[in-house]
Short mmCIF file of C-alpha atoms in Angstrom, two decimals:
data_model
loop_
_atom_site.label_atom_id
_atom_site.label_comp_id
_atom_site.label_asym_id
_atom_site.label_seq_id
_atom_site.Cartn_x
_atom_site.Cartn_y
_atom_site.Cartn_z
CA UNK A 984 9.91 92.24 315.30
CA UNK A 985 9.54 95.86 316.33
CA UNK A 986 13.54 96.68 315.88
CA UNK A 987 13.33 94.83 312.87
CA UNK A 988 10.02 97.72 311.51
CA UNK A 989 12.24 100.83 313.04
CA UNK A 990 15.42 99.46 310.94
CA UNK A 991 13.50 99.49 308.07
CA UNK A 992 12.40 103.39 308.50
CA UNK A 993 9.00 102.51 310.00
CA UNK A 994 7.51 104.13 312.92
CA UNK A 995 5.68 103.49 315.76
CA UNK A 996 2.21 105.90 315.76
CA UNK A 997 -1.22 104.40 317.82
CA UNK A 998 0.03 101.47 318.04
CA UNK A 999 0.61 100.69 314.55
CA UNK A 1000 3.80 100.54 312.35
CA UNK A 1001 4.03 103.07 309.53
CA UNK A 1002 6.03 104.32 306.93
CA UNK A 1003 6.21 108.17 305.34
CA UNK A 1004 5.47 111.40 306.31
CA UNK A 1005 3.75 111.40 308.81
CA UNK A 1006 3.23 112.41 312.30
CA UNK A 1007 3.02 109.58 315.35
CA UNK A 1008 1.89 111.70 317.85
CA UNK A 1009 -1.71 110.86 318.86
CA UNK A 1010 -4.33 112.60 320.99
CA UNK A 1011 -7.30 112.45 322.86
CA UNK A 1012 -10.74 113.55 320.56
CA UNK A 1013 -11.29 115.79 323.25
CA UNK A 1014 -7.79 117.24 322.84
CA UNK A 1015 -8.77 117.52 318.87
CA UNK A 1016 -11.76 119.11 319.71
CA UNK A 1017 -10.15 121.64 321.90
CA UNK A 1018 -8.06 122.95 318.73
CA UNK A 1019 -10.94 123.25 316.65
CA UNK A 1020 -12.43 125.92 319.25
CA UNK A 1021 -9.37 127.23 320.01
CA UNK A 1022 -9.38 128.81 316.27
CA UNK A 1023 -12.41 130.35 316.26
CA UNK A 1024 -11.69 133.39 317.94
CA UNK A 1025 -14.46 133.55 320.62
CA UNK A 1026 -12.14 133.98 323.49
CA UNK A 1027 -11.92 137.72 324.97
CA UNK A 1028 -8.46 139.22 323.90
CA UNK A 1029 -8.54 136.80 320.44
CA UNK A 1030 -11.50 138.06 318.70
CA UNK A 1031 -10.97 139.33 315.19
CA UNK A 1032 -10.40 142.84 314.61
CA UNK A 1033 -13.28 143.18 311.84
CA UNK A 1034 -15.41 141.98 309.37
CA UNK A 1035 -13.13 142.08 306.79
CA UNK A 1036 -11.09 139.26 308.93
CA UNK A 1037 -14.22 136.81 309.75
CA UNK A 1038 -14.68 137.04 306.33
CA UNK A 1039 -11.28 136.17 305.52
CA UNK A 1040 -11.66 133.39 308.21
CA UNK A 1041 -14.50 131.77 306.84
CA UNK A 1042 -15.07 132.75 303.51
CA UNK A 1043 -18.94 134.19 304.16
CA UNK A 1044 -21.27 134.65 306.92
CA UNK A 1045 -24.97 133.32 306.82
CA UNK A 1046 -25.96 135.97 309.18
CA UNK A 1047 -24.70 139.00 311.90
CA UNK A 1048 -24.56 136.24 314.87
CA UNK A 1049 -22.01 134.17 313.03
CA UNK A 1050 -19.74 137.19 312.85
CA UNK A 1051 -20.89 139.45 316.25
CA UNK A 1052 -19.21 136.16 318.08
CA UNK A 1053 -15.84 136.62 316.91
CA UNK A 1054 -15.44 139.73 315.96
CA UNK A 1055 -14.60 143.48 317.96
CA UNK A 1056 -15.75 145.76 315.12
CA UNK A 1057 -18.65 144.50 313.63
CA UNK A 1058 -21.18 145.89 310.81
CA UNK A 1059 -24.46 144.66 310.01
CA UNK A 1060 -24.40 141.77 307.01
CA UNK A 1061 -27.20 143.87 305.21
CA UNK A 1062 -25.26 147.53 305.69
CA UNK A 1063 -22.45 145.87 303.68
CA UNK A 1064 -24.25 144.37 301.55
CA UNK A 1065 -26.27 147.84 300.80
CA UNK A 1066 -22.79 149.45 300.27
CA UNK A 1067 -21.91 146.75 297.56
CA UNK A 1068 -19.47 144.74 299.10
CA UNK A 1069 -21.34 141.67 299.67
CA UNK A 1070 -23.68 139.19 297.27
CA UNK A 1071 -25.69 136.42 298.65
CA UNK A 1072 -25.05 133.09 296.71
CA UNK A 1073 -23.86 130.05 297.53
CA UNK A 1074 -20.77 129.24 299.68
CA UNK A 1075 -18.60 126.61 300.05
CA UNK A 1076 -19.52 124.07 302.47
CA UNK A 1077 -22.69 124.01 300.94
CA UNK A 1078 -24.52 127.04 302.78
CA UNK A 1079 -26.53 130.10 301.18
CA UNK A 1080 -24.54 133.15 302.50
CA UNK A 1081 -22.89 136.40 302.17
CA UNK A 1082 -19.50 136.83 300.99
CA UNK A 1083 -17.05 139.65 298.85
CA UNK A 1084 -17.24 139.70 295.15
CA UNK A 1085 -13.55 137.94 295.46
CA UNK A 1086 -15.24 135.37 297.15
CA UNK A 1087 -17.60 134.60 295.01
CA UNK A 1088 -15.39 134.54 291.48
CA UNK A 1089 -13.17 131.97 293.77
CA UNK A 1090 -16.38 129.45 294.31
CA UNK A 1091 -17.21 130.37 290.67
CA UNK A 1092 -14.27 129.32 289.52
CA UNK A 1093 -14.57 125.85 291.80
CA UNK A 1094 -17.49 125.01 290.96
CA UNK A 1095 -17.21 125.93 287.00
CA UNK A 1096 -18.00 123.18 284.61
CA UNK A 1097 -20.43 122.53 281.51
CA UNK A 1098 -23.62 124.58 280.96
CA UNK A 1099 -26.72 124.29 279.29
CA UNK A 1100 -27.96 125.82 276.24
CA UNK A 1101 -30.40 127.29 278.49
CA UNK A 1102 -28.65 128.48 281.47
CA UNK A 1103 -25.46 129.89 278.78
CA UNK A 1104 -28.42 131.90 277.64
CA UNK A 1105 -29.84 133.29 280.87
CA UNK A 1106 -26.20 133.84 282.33
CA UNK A 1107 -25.60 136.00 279.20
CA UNK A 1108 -28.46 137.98 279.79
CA UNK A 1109 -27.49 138.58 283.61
CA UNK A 1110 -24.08 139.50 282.82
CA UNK A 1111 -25.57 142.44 279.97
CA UNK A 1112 -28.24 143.31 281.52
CA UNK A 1113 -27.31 143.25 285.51
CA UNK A 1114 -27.97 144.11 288.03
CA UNK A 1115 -31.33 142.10 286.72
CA UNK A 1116 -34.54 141.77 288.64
CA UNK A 1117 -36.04 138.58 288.26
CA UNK A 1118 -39.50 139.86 287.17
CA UNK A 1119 -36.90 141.58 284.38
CA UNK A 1120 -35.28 138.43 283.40
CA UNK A 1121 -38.47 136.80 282.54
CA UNK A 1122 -39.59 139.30 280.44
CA UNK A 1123 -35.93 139.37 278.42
CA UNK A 1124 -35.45 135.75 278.16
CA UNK A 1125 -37.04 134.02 275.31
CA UNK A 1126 -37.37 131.27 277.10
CA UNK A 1127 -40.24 129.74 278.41
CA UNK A 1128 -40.61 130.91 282.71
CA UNK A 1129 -39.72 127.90 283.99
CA UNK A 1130 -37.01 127.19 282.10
CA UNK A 1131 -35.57 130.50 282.33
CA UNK A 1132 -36.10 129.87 286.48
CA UNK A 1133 -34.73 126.47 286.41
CA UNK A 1134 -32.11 127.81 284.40
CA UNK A 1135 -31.14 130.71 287.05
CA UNK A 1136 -31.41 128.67 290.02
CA UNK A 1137 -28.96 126.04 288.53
CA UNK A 1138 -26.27 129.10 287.81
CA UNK A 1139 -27.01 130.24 291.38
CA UNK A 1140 -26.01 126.68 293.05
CA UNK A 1141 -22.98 126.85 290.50
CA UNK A 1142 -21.81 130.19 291.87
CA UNK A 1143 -22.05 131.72 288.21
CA UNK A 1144 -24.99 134.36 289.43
CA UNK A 1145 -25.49 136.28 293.22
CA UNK A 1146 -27.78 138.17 294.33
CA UNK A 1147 -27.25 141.80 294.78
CA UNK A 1148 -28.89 144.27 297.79
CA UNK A 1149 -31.92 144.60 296.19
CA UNK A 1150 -31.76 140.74 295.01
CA UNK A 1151 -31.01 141.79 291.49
CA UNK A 1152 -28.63 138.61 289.68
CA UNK A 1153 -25.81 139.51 289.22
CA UNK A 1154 -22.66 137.72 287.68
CA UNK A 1155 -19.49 136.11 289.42
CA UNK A 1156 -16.65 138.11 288.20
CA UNK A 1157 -14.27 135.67 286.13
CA UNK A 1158 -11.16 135.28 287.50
CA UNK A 1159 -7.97 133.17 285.79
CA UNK A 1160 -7.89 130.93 288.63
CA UNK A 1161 -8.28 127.42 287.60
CA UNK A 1162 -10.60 125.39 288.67
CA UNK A 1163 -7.89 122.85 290.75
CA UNK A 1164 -6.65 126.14 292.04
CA UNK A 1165 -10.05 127.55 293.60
CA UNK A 1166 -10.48 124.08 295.27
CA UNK A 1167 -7.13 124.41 296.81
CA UNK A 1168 -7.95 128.31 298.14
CA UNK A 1169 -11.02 126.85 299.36
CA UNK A 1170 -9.59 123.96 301.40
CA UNK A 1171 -6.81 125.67 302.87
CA UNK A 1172 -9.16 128.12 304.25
CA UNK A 1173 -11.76 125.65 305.78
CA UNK A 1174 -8.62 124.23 307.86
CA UNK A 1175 -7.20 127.05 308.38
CA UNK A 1176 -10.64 127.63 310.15
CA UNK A 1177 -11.02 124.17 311.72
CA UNK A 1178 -7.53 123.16 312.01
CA UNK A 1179 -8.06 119.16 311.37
CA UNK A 1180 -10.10 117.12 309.78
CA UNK A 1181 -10.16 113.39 308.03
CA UNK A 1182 -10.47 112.84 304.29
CA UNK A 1183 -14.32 111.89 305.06
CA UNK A 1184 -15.46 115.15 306.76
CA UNK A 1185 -14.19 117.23 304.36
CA UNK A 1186 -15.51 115.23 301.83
CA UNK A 1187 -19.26 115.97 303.31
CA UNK A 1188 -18.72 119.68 303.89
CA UNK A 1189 -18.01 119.94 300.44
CA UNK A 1190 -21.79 118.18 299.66
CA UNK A 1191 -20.67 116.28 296.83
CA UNK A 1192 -18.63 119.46 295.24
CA UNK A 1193 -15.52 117.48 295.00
CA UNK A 1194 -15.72 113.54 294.65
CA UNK A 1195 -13.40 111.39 296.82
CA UNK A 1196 -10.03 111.21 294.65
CA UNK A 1197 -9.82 114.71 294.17
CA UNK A 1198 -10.55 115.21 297.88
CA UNK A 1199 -7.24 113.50 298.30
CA UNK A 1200 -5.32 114.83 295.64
CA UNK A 1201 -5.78 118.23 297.19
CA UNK A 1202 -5.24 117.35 300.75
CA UNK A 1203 -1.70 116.05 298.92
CA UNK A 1204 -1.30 118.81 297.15
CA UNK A 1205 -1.47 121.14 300.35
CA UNK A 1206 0.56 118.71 302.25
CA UNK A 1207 3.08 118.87 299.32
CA UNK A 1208 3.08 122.81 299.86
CA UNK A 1209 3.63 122.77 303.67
CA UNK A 1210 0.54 124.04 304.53
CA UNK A 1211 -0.57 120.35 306.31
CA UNK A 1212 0.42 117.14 308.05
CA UNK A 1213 -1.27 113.89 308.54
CA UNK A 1214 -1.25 111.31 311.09
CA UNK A 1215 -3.25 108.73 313.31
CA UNK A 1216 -3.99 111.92 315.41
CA UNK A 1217 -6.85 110.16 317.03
CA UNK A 1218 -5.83 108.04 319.73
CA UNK A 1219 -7.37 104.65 318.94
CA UNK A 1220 -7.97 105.32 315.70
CA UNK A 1221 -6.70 104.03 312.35
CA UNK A 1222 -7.89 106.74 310.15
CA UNK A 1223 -5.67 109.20 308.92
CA UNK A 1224 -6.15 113.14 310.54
CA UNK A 1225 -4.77 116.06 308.42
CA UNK A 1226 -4.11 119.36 310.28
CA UNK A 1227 -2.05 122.51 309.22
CA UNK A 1228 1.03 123.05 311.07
CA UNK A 1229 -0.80 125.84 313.50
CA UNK A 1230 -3.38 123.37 314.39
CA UNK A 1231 -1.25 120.47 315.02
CA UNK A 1232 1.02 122.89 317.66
CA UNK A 1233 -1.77 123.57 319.45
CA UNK A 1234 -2.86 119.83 320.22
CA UNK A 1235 -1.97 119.19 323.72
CA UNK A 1236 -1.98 122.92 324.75
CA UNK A 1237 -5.32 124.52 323.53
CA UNK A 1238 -7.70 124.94 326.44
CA UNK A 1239 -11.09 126.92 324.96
CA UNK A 1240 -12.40 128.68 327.78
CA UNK A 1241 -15.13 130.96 326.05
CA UNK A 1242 -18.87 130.05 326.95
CA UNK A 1243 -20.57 130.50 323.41
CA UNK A 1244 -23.87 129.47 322.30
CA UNK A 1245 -23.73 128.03 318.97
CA UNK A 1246 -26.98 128.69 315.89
CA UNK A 1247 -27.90 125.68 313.67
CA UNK A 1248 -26.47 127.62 311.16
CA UNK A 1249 -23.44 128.79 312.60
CA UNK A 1250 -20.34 127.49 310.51
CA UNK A 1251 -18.89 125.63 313.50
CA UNK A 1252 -22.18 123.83 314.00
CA UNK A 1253 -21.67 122.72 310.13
CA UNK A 1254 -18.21 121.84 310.89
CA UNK A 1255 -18.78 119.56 314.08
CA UNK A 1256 -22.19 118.11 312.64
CA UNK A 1257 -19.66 116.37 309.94
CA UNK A 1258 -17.13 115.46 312.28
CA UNK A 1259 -18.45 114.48 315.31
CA UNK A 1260 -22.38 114.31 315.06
CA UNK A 1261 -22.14 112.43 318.73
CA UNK A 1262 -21.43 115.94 320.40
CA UNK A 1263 -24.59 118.06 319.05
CA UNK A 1264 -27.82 117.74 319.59
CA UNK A 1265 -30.36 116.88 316.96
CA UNK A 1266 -30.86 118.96 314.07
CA UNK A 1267 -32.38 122.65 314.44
CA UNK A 1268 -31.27 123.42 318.68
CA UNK A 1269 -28.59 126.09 319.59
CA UNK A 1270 -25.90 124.44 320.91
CA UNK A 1271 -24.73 125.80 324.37
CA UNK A 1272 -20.62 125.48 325.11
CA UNK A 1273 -18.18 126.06 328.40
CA UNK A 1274 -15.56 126.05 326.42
CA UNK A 1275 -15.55 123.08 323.49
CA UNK A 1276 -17.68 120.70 326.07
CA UNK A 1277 -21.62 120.79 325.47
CA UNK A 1278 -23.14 121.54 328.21
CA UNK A 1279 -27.02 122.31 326.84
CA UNK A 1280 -29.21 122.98 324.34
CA UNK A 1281 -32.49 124.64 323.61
CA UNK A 1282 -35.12 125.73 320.43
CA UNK A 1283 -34.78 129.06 319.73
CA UNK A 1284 -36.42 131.64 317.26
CA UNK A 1285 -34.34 134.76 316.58
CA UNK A 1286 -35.62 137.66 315.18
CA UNK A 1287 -34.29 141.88 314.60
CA UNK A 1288 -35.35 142.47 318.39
CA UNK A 1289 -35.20 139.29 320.28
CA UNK A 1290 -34.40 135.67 320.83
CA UNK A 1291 -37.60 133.13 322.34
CA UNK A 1292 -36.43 130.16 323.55
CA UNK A 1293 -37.86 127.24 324.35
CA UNK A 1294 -36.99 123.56 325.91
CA UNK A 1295 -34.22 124.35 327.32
CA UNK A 1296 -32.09 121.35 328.86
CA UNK A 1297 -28.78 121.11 330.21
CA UNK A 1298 -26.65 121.42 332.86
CA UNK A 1299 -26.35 124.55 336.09
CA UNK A 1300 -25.21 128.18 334.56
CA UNK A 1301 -26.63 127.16 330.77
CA UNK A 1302 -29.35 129.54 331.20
CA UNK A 1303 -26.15 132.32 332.57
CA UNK A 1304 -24.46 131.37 329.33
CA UNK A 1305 -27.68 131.92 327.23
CA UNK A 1306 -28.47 135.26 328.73
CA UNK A 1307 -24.74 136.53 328.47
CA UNK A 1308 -24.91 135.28 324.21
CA UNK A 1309 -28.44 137.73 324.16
CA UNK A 1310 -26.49 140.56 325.77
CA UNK A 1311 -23.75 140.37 323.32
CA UNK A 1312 -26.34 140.34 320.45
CA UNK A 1313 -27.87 143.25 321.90
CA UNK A 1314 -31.57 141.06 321.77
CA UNK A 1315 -34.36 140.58 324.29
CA UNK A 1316 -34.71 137.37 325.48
CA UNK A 1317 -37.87 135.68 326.46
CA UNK A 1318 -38.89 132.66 327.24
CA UNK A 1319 -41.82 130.41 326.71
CA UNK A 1320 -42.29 127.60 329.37
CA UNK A 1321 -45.68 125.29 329.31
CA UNK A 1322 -47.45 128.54 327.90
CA UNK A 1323 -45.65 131.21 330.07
CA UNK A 1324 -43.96 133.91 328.93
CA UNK A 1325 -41.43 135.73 331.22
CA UNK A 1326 -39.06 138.75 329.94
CA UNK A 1327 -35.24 137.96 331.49
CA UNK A 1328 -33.68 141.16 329.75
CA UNK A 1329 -33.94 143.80 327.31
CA UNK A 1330 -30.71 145.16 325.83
CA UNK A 1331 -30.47 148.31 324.46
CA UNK A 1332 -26.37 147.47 324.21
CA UNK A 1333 -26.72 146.20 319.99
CA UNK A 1334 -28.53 149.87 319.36
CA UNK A 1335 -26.04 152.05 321.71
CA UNK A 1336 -23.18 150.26 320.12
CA UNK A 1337 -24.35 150.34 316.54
CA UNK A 1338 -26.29 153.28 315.75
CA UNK A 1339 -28.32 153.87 312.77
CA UNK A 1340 -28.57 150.01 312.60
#
């Protein structure tokens, strides 16, 4: 039966017959996973050159970790954002963040659709009056204060409004993009950041942004443009895997080596908490990493000056790892263990190497 398949322009792939485009080759999840930290520039030599590429890479930052990680030149989130070239608003996956005005008129332009009475009324005001306190806005609007609120917030989750340095609204610029367009920009650059995914995890980093058909339509319509492939990349598996063409080079040959210690709200953490829950901890620990392979975890609180950590667990040169991810933050480290507090470090490096921050 199995010449019979091939003459018929099937092919073999995980130990199933199929037929169109796409790839047999099949991997390990570990292999998979490997890719996945292999793009995200934490290795020494491979770190981005600035912010403007980490930005490019991931579309916003939630905070300076995110981007001191993976990047050689860094500046502070709120120095940029003082010097106008970043709002905070909400990103796509479904994060509140920092990101470019460009940025932000491409998840406008995503996530446009119908408006209220209401919020057409309070976006008008924002986009004559702004930048426009919110003690401001109240007093404008002729609307009642909650609906003007409820009204504000809603434009805020829709990308219409951002906040400004001095958290002022302020409007998404419009752009000509259409919406089907945005969604595209958007979902080329989350693999171009993750490499490979399934239908179903990008599905959930989008929160509900995109429902399932269109999901797939896009995922076609980037395959259609060369940008992906798709396969049973998973060995065992009978779910389809789509990967740009970087990504799927790479399976077979990427071996992470970076230690990194990972934030709850770090991107990646977003990224591997939809696609392979099993790996991470539970909700709210820093994530410690030789390589892409867990190795500990612990509670941490970080703050302008230092880290505190707490509960840590996990395996022989975690707490190394730990202590080298303070150093590179330029943070004091302490620790609080059944009530005791010992100092490991203070770093003056994040001062020496950034003044005036």
């Amino acid at each position: 039966h199995r010449e019979v398949f091939l003459s018929h322009g099937y092919i073999e792939s995980n130990g199933m017959f199929v037929k169109g485009p796409v790839v047999p080759e099949c991997f390990d999840r570990s292999e998979i996973i490997d890719v996945v930290f292999s793009l995200q520039h934490f290795e020494e030599g491979e770190r981005l050159e600035d912010m403007d590429a980490v930005l490019d890479l991931l579309g916003g930052l939630r905070n300076d970790p995110e981007a001191l990680i993976r990047v050689d030149r860094f500046e502070p989130v709120e120095r940029m954002r003082k010097r106008g070239l970043l709002v905070r608003g909400h990103l796509v996956p479904d994060r509140s963040g920092f990101c470019r005005h460009e940025d932000a008129s491409v998840y406008r332009a995503a996530r446009s659709g119908e408006r209220t009475d209401s919020q057409k009324l309070v976006l008008r005001i924002v986009k004559d009056q702004q930048p426009i306190g919110r003690n401001r806005l109240l007093t404008i609007s002729p609307l009642g204060p909650e609906e003007t609120l409820e009204a504000a917030k809603s434009l805020y989750l829709s990308s219409e409004v951002f906040l400004d340095a001095s958290n002022a609204y302020v409007g998404a610029k419009r752009t000509r993009m259409s919406r089907q367009t945005a969604w595209d920009r958007v979902i080329a650059r989350l693999f171009n950041a993750y490499g490979i995914m399934t239908a179903e995890t990008l599905a959930s980093l989008l929160s509900g942004d995109l429902a399932m058909r269109e999901v797939r339509a896009c995922l076609r319509r980037l395959e259609r443009d060369g940008l992906l492939v798709k396969g049973h990349l998973l060995r065992g598996s009978n779910v389809i895997h789509w990967a740009t063409e970087e990504a799927f080079a790479r399976l077979g040959h990427a071996h992470p080596r970076a230690d990194v210690v990972l934030a709850p709200s770090d991107s990646l953490t977003t990224f591997l908490r939809a696609a392979y829950r099993d790996i991470l901890p539970e909700t709210g620990r820093y994530v410690v990493f030789a390589g892409s392979r867990p190795i500990g975890s612990f509670d941490g609180r970080l703050s302008k000056t230092g880290l505190s950590i707490s509960d840590v667990v996990g395996e022989e040169g975690c707490r190394d790892i730990i202590t080298s991810h303070a150093r590179r933050l330029g943070l004091a480290v302490s620790e609080d263990e059944e009530g005791r507090v010992s100092d490991w470090e203070i770093m003056e490096f994040y001062r020496k190497s950034h003044p005036g921050v």
